[in-house]
Amino acid sequence: MTHWAILRQVVLGVEDVDVAAKELREELGLGEGFEDPMLADIGLADHTIRVGPEAHLELVAPLRADVSIAHWLAKGGGPGGYCFSIQVSDVDERVATAERLGIRLVADLPVDGHRVVQLHPADMGLLVELDGIADPGVWFWDAIEVPAPEAPQVVDVLAVDVSSPDPQAQAERWSALFDVPLEVVDGTTQLRLGTRVVRFVAGERKTFTAVDLAAAPGVEPRTVRLSGVEVRVR
């Protein structure tokens, strides 16, 4: 079977999860979220909100001054794009490829019976989590029931922008890691992870700077800035 990788979760690093979640819900018509019960044990506050049936926006904030995200927030001058969760069919092979490419691992642990590996942000442009769930129809949060939003303005994640001083080199590294081809669209190099697109753009800081969300029927396109990230409703 052909391998695949799906961008499942877009994570914003913030200083106050409650404030940021309220802003997301009010601006984008999103529903109530839920917490990852494991993250408090490692010093992180967390809130995850569904965007349509498959994608999620997650907010994480430090509960203590000594956790890495606290240093990340201080270094970057505030909130911004922090992490992607990418579901892969062949996590062992992806990890072997990462090691061959010189991409460092910062975590490797079992979660609910699945291998979860985090890759170093200096190598990937941001923290990247590989979630080894071999069935593309299964995700960690499937059993969590939350009320559907009454008037959603967005219904899916379409694309994200990853910035770095050398976007072409970053794109080639991602292409080699996930074994997916690069495309050039309107002068920007990108690749596809499932139905979602990762674009590589020039920027001084390695991070992700923008996310495109699919507008619900009848919702006009617009661009807003939320938690340090440009959010484009399309």
Short mmCIF file of C-alpha atoms in Angstrom, two decimals:
data_model
loop_
_atom_site.label_atom_id
_atom_site.label_comp_id
_atom_site.label_asym_id
_atom_site.label_seq_id
_atom_site.Cartn_x
_atom_site.Cartn_y
_atom_site.Cartn_z
CA MET A 1 0.00 0.00 0.00
CA THR A 2 1.26 3.47 -0.87
CA HIS A 3 2.35 5.49 2.13
CA TRP A 4 0.61 8.74 3.01
CA ALA A 5 0.82 11.69 5.40
CA ILE A 6 -2.07 13.94 6.50
CA LEU A 7 -1.82 17.31 8.21
CA ARG A 8 -4.31 16.85 11.04
CA GLN A 9 -3.68 19.53 13.64
CA VAL A 10 -2.36 23.10 13.57
CA VAL A 11 -1.02 24.25 16.94
CA LEU A 12 -0.67 27.85 18.12
CA GLY A 13 1.60 28.75 21.02
CA VAL A 14 -0.14 31.32 23.25
CA GLU A 15 0.27 32.88 26.66
CA ASP A 16 -3.32 32.31 27.87
CA VAL A 17 -5.33 29.41 26.44
CA ASP A 18 -8.72 30.67 27.67
CA VAL A 19 -8.29 34.13 26.15
CA ALA A 20 -7.03 32.76 22.83
CA ALA A 21 -9.78 30.11 22.60
CA LYS A 22 -12.47 32.72 23.22
CA GLU A 23 -11.03 34.87 20.45
CA LEU A 24 -10.95 31.93 18.01
CA ARG A 25 -14.56 30.97 18.76
CA GLU A 26 -15.87 34.51 18.45
CA GLU A 27 -13.96 35.35 15.28
CA LEU A 28 -14.45 32.04 13.43
CA GLY A 29 -17.73 30.70 14.83
CA LEU A 30 -16.02 27.60 16.22
CA GLY A 31 -17.53 25.30 18.83
CA GLU A 32 -16.37 24.30 22.27
CA GLY A 33 -13.05 22.53 22.55
CA PHE A 34 -11.49 19.94 24.81
CA GLU A 35 -8.22 19.31 26.63
CA ASP A 36 -5.53 16.72 26.05
CA PRO A 37 -5.28 15.07 29.48
CA MET A 38 -1.61 14.19 29.03
CA LEU A 39 -0.26 17.69 28.51
CA ALA A 40 -0.82 19.10 32.00
CA ASP A 41 1.65 16.51 33.29
CA ILE A 42 4.41 18.09 31.19
CA GLY A 43 3.56 21.68 32.11
CA LEU A 44 1.27 22.66 29.23
CA ALA A 45 -2.23 24.10 29.21
CA ASP A 46 -4.08 22.92 26.12
CA HIS A 47 -7.34 23.49 24.25
CA THR A 48 -8.23 21.77 20.97
CA ILE A 49 -11.09 22.87 18.71
CA ARG A 50 -12.46 20.93 15.75
CA VAL A 51 -12.59 22.64 12.35
CA GLY A 52 -14.96 20.50 10.32
CA PRO A 53 -14.92 16.70 10.62
CA GLU A 54 -11.16 16.02 10.30
CA ALA A 55 -8.96 19.00 11.18
CA HIS A 56 -8.20 20.74 14.47
CA LEU A 57 -6.82 24.01 15.77
CA GLU A 58 -4.97 23.52 19.05
CA LEU A 59 -3.77 26.10 21.56
CA VAL A 60 -0.95 25.40 24.00
CA ALA A 61 0.45 27.63 26.75
CA PRO A 62 3.00 27.18 29.53
CA LEU A 63 1.86 26.25 33.02
CA ARG A 64 5.39 26.77 34.36
CA ALA A 65 8.26 29.07 33.47
CA ASP A 66 10.68 26.19 32.86
CA VAL A 67 8.86 24.48 29.99
CA SER A 68 10.19 24.91 26.45
CA ILE A 69 7.18 26.80 25.13
CA ALA A 70 7.72 29.52 27.74
CA HIS A 71 11.19 30.10 26.31
CA TRP A 72 9.79 29.94 22.77
CA LEU A 73 7.18 32.63 23.56
CA ALA A 74 9.82 34.86 25.14
CA LYS A 75 12.24 34.42 22.25
CA GLY A 76 9.60 35.15 19.63
CA GLY A 77 8.06 38.07 21.46
CA GLY A 78 4.63 36.53 21.91
CA PRO A 79 2.20 34.02 20.44
CA GLY A 80 2.50 32.43 17.03
CA GLY A 81 2.64 29.25 14.99
CA TYR A 82 4.12 26.49 17.12
CA CYS A 83 3.56 22.94 15.84
CA PHE A 84 1.90 20.65 13.29
CA SER A 85 0.54 17.19 14.03
CA ILE A 86 0.92 15.02 10.94
CA GLN A 87 -0.60 11.55 10.77
CA VAL A 88 1.57 9.07 8.88
CA SER A 89 0.98 5.53 7.72
CA ASP A 90 4.58 4.41 8.21
CA VAL A 91 6.05 6.21 11.21
CA ASP A 92 9.04 3.85 11.55
CA GLU A 93 10.07 4.53 7.96
CA ARG A 94 9.57 8.30 8.35
CA VAL A 95 11.73 8.29 11.48
CA ALA A 96 14.45 6.33 9.69
CA THR A 97 14.33 8.86 6.86
CA ALA A 98 14.51 11.75 9.33
CA GLU A 99 17.61 10.29 10.93
CA ARG A 100 19.21 9.77 7.51
CA LEU A 101 18.51 13.41 6.66
CA GLY A 102 20.04 14.60 9.94
CA ILE A 103 16.69 15.72 11.38
CA ARG A 104 16.86 15.46 15.16
CA LEU A 105 14.21 13.80 17.32
CA VAL A 106 13.09 15.60 20.47
CA ALA A 107 10.53 13.02 21.66
CA ASP A 108 9.65 9.41 20.88
CA LEU A 109 6.92 7.77 22.95
CA PRO A 110 3.80 5.60 22.79
CA VAL A 111 0.44 7.38 22.99
CA ASP A 112 -2.73 5.26 23.12
CA GLY A 113 -0.86 2.40 21.49
CA HIS A 114 0.61 4.51 18.67
CA ARG A 115 4.18 5.71 18.19
CA VAL A 116 4.41 9.50 18.38
CA VAL A 117 7.65 11.26 17.41
CA GLN A 118 8.45 14.96 17.55
CA LEU A 119 11.06 16.47 15.24
CA HIS A 120 13.33 19.37 16.13
CA PRO A 121 11.94 22.80 15.15
CA ALA A 122 15.37 24.08 14.08
CA ASP A 123 15.47 21.31 11.46
CA MET A 124 11.84 21.40 10.31
CA GLY A 125 11.00 25.10 10.62
CA LEU A 126 8.73 24.44 13.59
CA LEU A 127 7.98 21.56 15.94
CA VAL A 128 6.58 18.71 13.84
CA GLU A 129 4.84 15.73 15.41
CA LEU A 130 4.57 12.46 13.49
CA ASP A 131 1.60 10.41 14.67
CA GLY A 132 1.86 6.78 13.68
CA ILE A 133 -1.80 5.88 13.17
CA ALA A 134 -1.91 3.55 10.17
CA ASP A 135 -5.66 3.97 9.46
CA PRO A 136 -6.39 7.36 7.85
CA GLY A 137 -9.97 7.13 9.10
CA VAL A 138 -8.85 7.11 12.75
CA TRP A 139 -7.61 10.00 14.89
CA PHE A 140 -6.88 10.46 18.59
CA TRP A 141 -9.99 12.53 19.31
CA ASP A 142 -12.64 10.48 17.49
CA ALA A 143 -14.31 9.34 20.72
CA ILE A 144 -14.55 12.85 22.19
CA GLU A 145 -18.00 14.32 21.67
CA VAL A 146 -18.44 18.08 21.63
CA PRO A 147 -21.49 20.08 20.53
CA ALA A 148 -21.37 21.25 16.93
CA PRO A 149 -21.09 25.03 16.55
CA GLU A 150 -24.36 26.78 15.82
CA ALA A 151 -23.03 29.00 13.06
CA PRO A 152 -19.57 27.86 11.94
CA GLN A 153 -17.74 30.29 9.69
CA VAL A 154 -14.98 27.81 8.76
CA VAL A 155 -15.20 24.09 7.98
CA ASP A 156 -11.67 22.83 7.26
CA VAL A 157 -7.96 23.63 7.23
CA LEU A 158 -6.78 24.18 3.65
CA ALA A 159 -3.15 25.28 3.85
CA VAL A 160 -0.36 26.60 6.06
CA ASP A 161 2.70 28.77 5.42
CA VAL A 162 6.07 27.71 6.86
CA SER A 163 8.68 30.47 6.90
CA SER A 164 12.46 30.24 6.98
CA PRO A 165 15.49 32.14 5.62
CA ASP A 166 15.88 29.45 2.93
CA PRO A 167 12.40 28.23 1.97
CA GLN A 168 13.59 26.13 -0.97
CA ALA A 169 15.96 24.12 1.22
CA GLN A 170 13.21 23.68 3.79
CA ALA A 171 10.79 22.52 1.10
CA GLU A 172 13.29 19.98 -0.21
CA ARG A 173 13.82 18.62 3.30
CA TRP A 174 10.08 18.15 3.82
CA SER A 175 9.73 16.54 0.41
CA ALA A 176 12.50 14.06 1.20
CA LEU A 177 11.13 13.30 4.65
CA PHE A 178 7.56 12.61 3.55
CA ASP A 179 8.50 11.29 0.09
CA VAL A 180 6.02 13.59 -1.63
CA PRO A 181 6.71 15.76 -4.68
CA LEU A 182 7.09 19.52 -4.61
CA GLU A 183 4.90 21.83 -6.67
CA VAL A 184 5.35 25.48 -7.59
CA VAL A 185 2.11 27.47 -7.56
CA ASP A 186 2.11 31.21 -8.20
CA GLY A 187 5.85 31.25 -7.60
CA THR A 188 5.65 29.52 -4.19
CA THR A 189 7.01 26.03 -3.55
CA GLN A 190 4.58 23.73 -1.75
CA LEU A 191 3.67 20.13 -1.09
CA ARG A 192 0.49 18.28 -0.19
CA LEU A 193 -0.15 16.32 2.99
CA GLY A 194 -3.47 14.65 2.32
CA THR A 195 -5.87 17.30 1.05
CA ARG A 196 -3.94 20.08 2.84
CA VAL A 197 -1.07 22.14 1.49
CA VAL A 198 2.17 23.26 3.16
CA ARG A 199 3.70 26.33 1.51
CA PHE A 200 7.30 27.44 2.07
CA VAL A 201 7.86 31.19 2.27
CA ALA A 202 10.76 33.47 3.09
CA GLY A 203 11.06 34.83 6.63
CA GLU A 204 13.68 35.59 9.24
CA ARG A 205 12.12 33.33 11.87
CA LYS A 206 11.55 29.60 11.45
CA THR A 207 7.88 29.13 12.29
CA PHE A 208 4.53 28.91 10.59
CA THR A 209 3.05 32.28 9.83
CA ALA A 210 -0.34 31.74 8.21
CA VAL A 211 -3.21 29.28 7.92
CA ASP A 212 -5.93 29.14 5.28
CA LEU A 213 -9.36 27.96 6.44
CA ALA A 214 -12.26 26.91 4.22
CA ALA A 215 -15.20 29.30 4.56
CA ALA A 216 -18.60 27.84 5.42
CA PRO A 217 -21.30 28.35 2.77
CA GLY A 218 -22.31 32.00 2.59
CA VAL A 219 -19.30 33.29 4.55
CA GLU A 220 -17.32 36.05 2.84
CA PRO A 221 -13.54 35.65 2.49
CA ARG A 222 -11.45 37.73 4.87
CA THR A 223 -8.08 37.83 6.62
CA VAL A 224 -7.59 38.36 10.36
CA ARG A 225 -4.66 38.03 12.72
CA LEU A 226 -5.18 35.66 15.65
CA SER A 227 -2.57 34.59 18.22
CA GLY A 228 0.25 35.95 16.09
CA VAL A 229 -0.78 34.07 12.92
CA GLU A 230 -2.45 35.38 9.77
CA VAL A 231 -5.74 33.53 9.35
CA ARG A 232 -7.22 33.62 5.85
CA VAL A 233 -10.84 32.55 5.45
CA ARG A 234 -11.28 31.49 1.81
#
